[in-house]
mmCIF file of C-alpha atoms in Angstrom:
data_model
loop_
_atom_site.group_PDB
_atom_site.id
_atom_site.type_symbol
_atom_site.label_atom_id
_atom_site.label_comp_id
_atom_site.label_asym_id
_atom_site.label_seq_id
_atom_site.Cartn_x
_atom_site.Cartn_y
_atom_site.Cartn_z
ATOM 1 C CA LEU A 1 0.053 -0.255 -0.180
ATOM 2 C CA GLY A 2 2.490 2.370 0.725
ATOM 3 C CA THR A 3 4.215 2.040 -2.643
ATOM 4 C CA LEU A 4 1.539 2.549 -4.685
ATOM 5 C CA TYR A 5 0.923 5.624 -2.633
ATOM 6 C CA ALA A 6 4.119 6.768 -3.434
ATOM 7 C CA TYR A 7 3.686 6.253 -7.660
ATOM 8 C CA ARG A 8 0.133 7.966 -6.974
ATOM 9 C CA ASP A 9 2.518 10.777 -5.068
ATOM 10 C CA MET A 10 0.598 10.787 -1.866
ATOM 11 C CA TYR A 11 2.938 10.919 0.826
ATOM 12 C CA ARG A 12 1.401 11.476 3.931
ATOM 13 C CA GLN A 13 -0.633 8.790 3.254
ATOM 14 C CA ASP A 14 1.835 6.190 1.609
ATOM 15 C CA LEU A 15 3.991 7.383 5.479
ATOM 16 C CA GLN A 16 1.403 6.250 7.507
ATOM 17 C CA MET A 17 1.855 3.014 5.419
ATOM 18 C CA TYR A 18 5.534 1.920 5.888
ATOM 19 C CA LYS A 19 4.716 3.134 9.353
ATOM 20 C CA GLU A 20 3.203 1.040 9.679
ATOM 21 C CA GLY A 21 4.845 -1.845 8.272
ATOM 22 C CA LEU A 22 7.969 -0.998 10.111
ATOM 23 C CA ARG A 23 5.662 -1.820 13.278
ATOM 24 C CA ILE A 24 4.749 -4.971 12.187
ATOM 25 C CA ASP A 25 8.490 -5.724 11.250
ATOM 26 C CA LYS A 26 9.493 -5.159 14.933
ATOM 27 C CA LEU A 27 6.873 -7.083 16.418
ATOM 28 C CA LEU A 28 7.808 -10.541 13.660
ATOM 29 C CA ARG A 29 11.712 -9.557 14.322
ATOM 30 C CA ASP A 30 12.318 -9.454 10.782
ATOM 31 C CA SER A 31 14.859 -7.175 10.405
ATOM 32 C CA ILE A 32 16.043 -7.326 7.055
ATOM 33 C CA GLY A 33 12.260 -5.990 6.391
ATOM 34 C CA MET A 34 13.771 -2.786 8.935
ATOM 35 C CA VAL A 35 15.736 -2.030 6.509
ATOM 36 C CA PHE A 36 13.766 -1.220 3.809
ATOM 37 C CA SER A 37 11.245 -0.038 5.532
ATOM 38 C CA PHE A 38 13.612 2.368 7.380
ATOM 39 C CA ARG A 39 14.665 3.189 4.154
ATOM 40 C CA ASP A 40 11.650 3.647 2.243
ATOM 41 C CA ILE A 41 10.553 5.896 5.421
ATOM 42 C CA ALA A 42 13.469 7.759 4.270
ATOM 43 C CA TYR A 43 12.494 7.815 0.951
ATOM 44 C CA ILE A 44 9.558 9.244 1.642
ATOM 45 C CA HIS A 45 11.204 12.040 4.175
ATOM 46 C CA ARG A 46 13.222 13.107 1.314
ATOM 47 C CA GLU A 47 10.088 13.738 -1.449
ATOM 48 C CA LEU A 48 8.711 15.999 1.711
ATOM 49 C CA ASN A 49 11.468 17.458 2.362
ATOM 50 C CA HIS A 50 11.885 16.707 6.193
ATOM 51 C CA SER A 51 15.787 16.568 6.265
ATOM 52 C CA ASP A 52 16.627 15.804 9.725
ATOM 53 C CA SER A 53 14.468 12.453 9.395
ATOM 54 C CA VAL A 54 15.310 11.479 5.995
ATOM 55 C CA LEU A 55 19.664 11.367 7.069
ATOM 56 C CA LEU A 56 18.016 9.835 10.640
ATOM 57 C CA TYR A 57 15.938 6.612 9.091
ATOM 58 C CA PHE A 58 19.303 5.699 6.309
ATOM 59 C CA LYS A 59 21.252 6.014 9.037
ATOM 60 C CA GLN A 60 18.904 3.257 10.743
ATOM 61 C CA ALA A 61 18.784 1.064 8.015
ATOM 62 C CA LYS A 62 22.137 0.877 7.678
ATOM 63 C CA ARG A 63 22.966 0.114 11.078
ATOM 64 C CA VAL A 64 20.746 -2.410 11.259
ATOM 65 C CA ALA A 65 21.985 -3.611 7.701
ATOM 66 C CA ASP A 66 25.903 -3.517 9.256
ATOM 67 C CA LEU A 67 24.153 -5.435 12.492
ATOM 68 C CA LEU A 68 22.768 -8.060 9.796
ATOM 69 C CA GLU A 69 26.541 -8.168 8.213
ATOM 70 C CA GLN A 70 24.782 -8.299 4.592
ATOM 71 C CA ARG A 71 26.517 -6.078 2.411
ATOM 72 C CA ASP A 72 24.620 -5.303 -0.109
ATOM 73 C CA LEU A 73 21.676 -3.816 2.188
ATOM 74 C CA SER A 74 24.108 -1.814 3.616
ATOM 75 C CA ASP A 75 25.791 -0.841 0.352
ATOM 76 C CA MET A 76 22.325 -0.172 -0.716
ATOM 77 C CA VAL A 77 21.769 2.713 1.981
ATOM 78 C CA GLN A 78 25.096 4.123 1.553
ATOM 79 C CA SER A 79 24.013 5.136 -2.202
ATOM 80 C CA GLN A 80 21.102 6.536 -0.982
ATOM 81 C CA LEU A 81 23.176 8.734 1.467
ATOM 82 C CA ALA A 82 25.886 9.317 -1.291
ATOM 83 C CA SER A 83 22.768 11.125 -2.899
ATOM 84 C CA VAL A 84 21.332 13.113 -0.117
ATOM 85 C CA TYR A 85 24.549 14.441 1.159
ATOM 86 C CA THR A 86 25.319 15.497 -2.844
ATOM 87 C CA GLU A 87 22.073 17.139 -2.710
ATOM 88 C CA MET A 88 22.881 19.081 0.579
ATOM 89 C CA GLN A 89 26.390 19.880 -0.936
ATOM 90 C CA TRP A 90 28.193 17.997 1.416
ATOM 91 C CA TYR A 91 30.653 16.314 -0.626
ATOM 92 C CA ASP A 92 33.210 14.366 1.346
ATOM 93 C CA SER A 93 30.670 12.925 2.829
ATOM 94 C CA ALA A 94 29.374 11.367 -0.469
ATOM 95 C CA ARG A 95 32.714 10.301 -1.885
ATOM 96 C CA LEU A 96 33.097 8.348 1.799
ATOM 97 C CA ALA A 97 29.485 6.490 0.776
ATOM 98 C CA LEU A 98 29.982 6.252 -3.093
ATOM 99 C CA LYS A 99 32.694 4.976 -2.091
ATOM 100 C CA ASP A 100 31.618 1.557 -0.477
ATOM 101 C CA ALA A 101 28.102 1.688 -2.636
ATOM 102 C CA LEU A 102 30.513 1.011 -5.953
ATOM 103 C CA ARG A 103 31.583 -2.732 -4.373
ATOM 104 C CA ASN A 104 28.230 -3.560 -4.798
ATOM 105 C CA SER A 105 28.461 -5.971 -7.945
ATOM 106 C CA GLU A 106 24.327 -7.589 -7.653
ATOM 107 C CA ARG A 107 23.319 -6.108 -10.776
ATOM 108 C CA PRO A 108 19.822 -5.052 -9.189
ATOM 109 C CA ASN A 109 21.663 -2.122 -6.993
ATOM 110 C CA LEU A 110 23.710 -0.767 -10.025
ATOM 111 C CA SER A 111 21.388 0.614 -11.835
ATOM 112 C CA GLY A 112 20.521 3.052 -8.781
ATOM 113 C CA ILE A 113 24.337 3.559 -7.665
ATOM 114 C CA TYR A 114 25.624 4.212 -11.320
ATOM 115 C CA SER A 115 22.553 6.760 -11.217
ATOM 116 C CA ILE A 116 23.870 8.570 -8.050
ATOM 117 C CA ALA A 117 27.653 8.028 -8.955
ATOM 118 C CA GLY A 118 27.001 9.868 -12.302
ATOM 119 C CA GLU A 119 25.408 13.145 -10.432
ATOM 120 C CA PHE A 120 28.102 13.198 -7.850
ATOM 121 C CA TYR A 121 30.829 13.093 -10.163
ATOM 122 C CA GLN A 122 28.219 15.784 -12.171
ATOM 123 C CA ALA A 123 28.287 17.635 -9.384
ATOM 124 C CA ILE A 124 31.729 17.838 -8.557
ATOM 125 C CA GLY A 125 33.321 18.887 -12.099
ATOM 126 C CA GLU A 126 34.076 16.029 -12.594
ATOM 127 C CA GLN A 127 32.861 14.865 -16.255
ATOM 128 C CA ASP A 128 34.683 12.145 -17.539
ATOM 129 C CA SER A 129 33.568 10.020 -14.610
ATOM 130 C CA ALA A 130 29.863 11.194 -14.721
ATOM 131 C CA ASN A 131 30.046 10.625 -18.304
ATOM 132 C CA TYR A 132 31.619 7.011 -17.588
ATOM 133 C CA TYR A 133 29.036 5.912 -15.522
ATOM 134 C CA TYR A 134 25.909 7.654 -17.636
ATOM 135 C CA ARG A 135 27.146 5.422 -20.486
ATOM 136 C CA ARG A 136 26.986 2.090 -18.464
ATOM 137 C CA LEU A 137 24.280 2.973 -17.556
ATOM 138 C CA LEU A 138 22.707 2.734 -20.800
ATOM 139 C CA GLN A 139 23.650 -0.688 -21.090
ATOM 140 C CA MET A 140 22.169 -1.492 -18.345
ATOM 141 C CA GLY A 141 20.192 0.902 -16.543
ATOM 142 C CA THR A 142 16.459 0.613 -16.000
ATOM 143 C CA VAL A 143 14.198 2.940 -18.849
ATOM 144 C CA TYR A 144 14.170 5.767 -15.562
ATOM 145 C CA ALA A 145 18.628 5.886 -15.271
ATOM 146 C CA GLN A 146 18.295 5.596 -19.040
ATOM 147 C CA GLU A 147 16.763 8.337 -19.477
ATOM 148 C CA GLN A 148 18.895 9.873 -17.152
ATOM 149 C CA ALA A 149 21.628 9.657 -19.052
ATOM 150 C CA TYR A 150 20.422 10.180 -22.352
ATOM 151 C CA ARG A 151 19.454 13.515 -21.471
ATOM 152 C CA ALA A 152 23.681 14.443 -19.516
ATOM 153 C CA LEU A 153 25.200 12.733 -22.218
ATOM 154 C CA THR A 154 22.555 15.030 -24.308
ATOM 155 C CA ALA A 155 23.004 17.720 -22.631
ATOM 156 C CA GLN A 156 26.789 17.856 -22.206
ATOM 157 C CA ARG A 157 26.794 17.559 -26.137
ATOM 158 C CA VAL A 158 24.538 20.407 -27.071
ATOM 159 C CA SER A 159 27.138 22.272 -24.450
ATOM 160 C CA GLN A 160 29.748 22.140 -26.165
ATOM 161 C CA SER A 161 29.078 22.387 -29.865
ATOM 162 C CA GLY A 162 28.838 26.381 -28.786
ATOM 163 C CA ASP A 163 25.508 26.508 -30.978
ATOM 164 C CA SER A 164 22.937 28.852 -28.807
ATOM 165 C CA SER A 165 19.872 28.645 -31.300
ATOM 166 C CA PHE A 166 20.739 24.367 -30.809
ATOM 167 C CA THR A 167 21.219 24.685 -27.250
ATOM 168 C CA ALA A 168 17.531 26.836 -27.097
ATOM 169 C CA LEU A 169 15.938 24.063 -28.649
ATOM 170 C CA TYR A 170 17.117 21.821 -26.855
ATOM 171 C CA ASN A 171 16.118 23.222 -23.361
ATOM 172 C CA GLY A 172 13.134 23.792 -25.089
ATOM 173 C CA LEU A 173 12.286 20.342 -25.750
ATOM 174 C CA LEU A 174 13.458 19.515 -22.788
ATOM 175 C CA HIS A 175 11.154 21.469 -20.991
ATOM 176 C CA SER A 176 7.724 20.192 -23.154
ATOM 177 C CA LEU A 177 8.382 16.310 -22.507
ATOM 178 C CA ASP A 178 8.793 17.863 -18.218
ATOM 179 C CA SER A 179 5.515 19.845 -18.802
ATOM 180 C CA LEU A 180 3.409 16.539 -20.035
ATOM 181 C CA ARG A 181 5.247 14.382 -17.623
ATOM 182 C CA THR A 182 4.139 17.257 -14.832
ATOM 183 C CA LEU A 183 0.569 16.843 -16.164
ATOM 184 C CA ASP A 184 0.546 13.330 -16.502
ATOM 185 C CA ARG A 185 1.150 13.056 -12.715
ATOM 186 C CA LYS A 186 -0.984 15.809 -11.501
ATOM 187 C CA ALA A 187 -4.081 13.713 -13.653
ATOM 188 C CA ASN A 188 -3.276 10.794 -12.109
ATOM 189 C CA LEU A 189 -2.650 12.606 -8.697
ATOM 190 C CA LEU A 190 -6.325 13.657 -9.674
ATOM 191 C CA ARG A 191 -7.680 10.155 -9.984
ATOM 192 C CA ALA A 192 -5.908 8.749 -7.060
ATOM 193 C CA TYR A 193 -7.323 11.110 -4.635
ATOM 194 C CA ALA A 194 -10.857 10.667 -6.279
ATOM 195 C CA ASP A 195 -10.247 6.652 -5.719
ATOM 196 C CA TYR A 196 -9.477 7.334 -2.147
ATOM 197 C CA ASN A 197 -11.758 9.151 -1.606
ATOM 198 C CA TYR A 198 -14.311 7.081 -2.769
ATOM 199 C CA LEU A 199 -13.173 4.580 -0.733
ATOM 200 C CA GLN A 200 -13.335 6.086 2.312
ATOM 201 C CA SER A 201 -16.620 7.080 1.938
ATOM 202 C CA GLU A 202 -17.611 3.352 0.985
ATOM 203 C CA GLN A 203 -15.934 2.777 4.313
ATOM 204 C CA GLU A 204 -17.774 5.268 5.847
ATOM 205 C CA ASN A 205 -21.443 4.411 4.362
ATOM 206 C CA ASP A 206 -20.824 1.097 5.670
ATOM 207 C CA ARG A 207 -19.513 2.012 9.024
ATOM 208 C CA LEU A 208 -23.060 3.895 9.105
ATOM 209 C CA LYS A 209 -24.546 1.234 7.655
ATOM 210 C CA ALA A 210 -23.503 -1.656 10.276
ATOM 211 C CA ARG A 211 -23.886 1.547 13.502
ATOM 212 C CA ASN A 212 -27.469 1.337 11.943
ATOM 213 C CA GLU A 213 -28.103 -2.272 12.438
ATOM 214 C CA ARG A 214 -26.606 -1.965 15.646
ATOM 215 C CA ASN A 215 -28.354 0.596 17.053
ATOM 216 C CA ARG A 216 -32.241 -1.379 15.633
ATOM 217 C CA PHE A 217 -31.131 -4.606 17.108
ATOM 218 C CA MET A 218 -30.638 -2.510 20.087
ATOM 219 C CA LEU A 219 -34.292 -1.249 19.496
ATOM 220 C CA VAL A 220 -35.128 -4.756 18.852
ATOM 221 C CA VAL A 221 -34.253 -5.894 22.010
ATOM 222 C CA GLY A 222 -34.702 -3.520 24.592
ATOM 223 C CA GLY A 223 -39.038 -3.184 23.300
ATOM 224 C CA ALA A 224 -38.533 -6.794 23.876
ATOM 225 C CA VAL A 225 -37.668 -6.799 27.213
ATOM 226 C CA ILE A 226 -40.116 -3.284 28.381
ATOM 227 C CA LEU A 227 -43.045 -5.538 26.017
#
């Protein structure tokens, strides 16, 4: 449920679901589940711009992964911390976290790690290193990571061309694509809230019906007792 809400950008409902998942993980003593729950809660706080909570939950996820000696989980969390540190411009911390994350050889994790590595090296001006990871993403990244890589590499070529009219056209294309994506997200969000409100109203109707049934039963019983 938390993931479904996240896809719909319904972050407050999403946060409630992930926290409930974490509560159940603790009851079950499911430490691996706790790592993912801490990570997911941190992600939602990041979307809500709660920077202190982001670092708190990512560090808790890292602590549990280290206690379990689960290197792949620890590296996965380290990559997310590297992304947060890069966003906060804490580049020394980002470099250290990324160094650990890049040890990871698990293919499902590499797309996200290489994506973060490209962002980091581009942010600190090491373009050759950034391009290396972007090109790796073109070979094995997810469709989202490949889009990021194509954008970054194409923007670099456009900038190097020195053709201002070409640059203006390219920037216009990106702006149009981003505007269309924003419209799609807004439409999806409106549909999600409509579905959510409908579900809430249906649940309220069911609750009222059940209460009415209980009241009717009590009236019948009460009448019988009086008679």
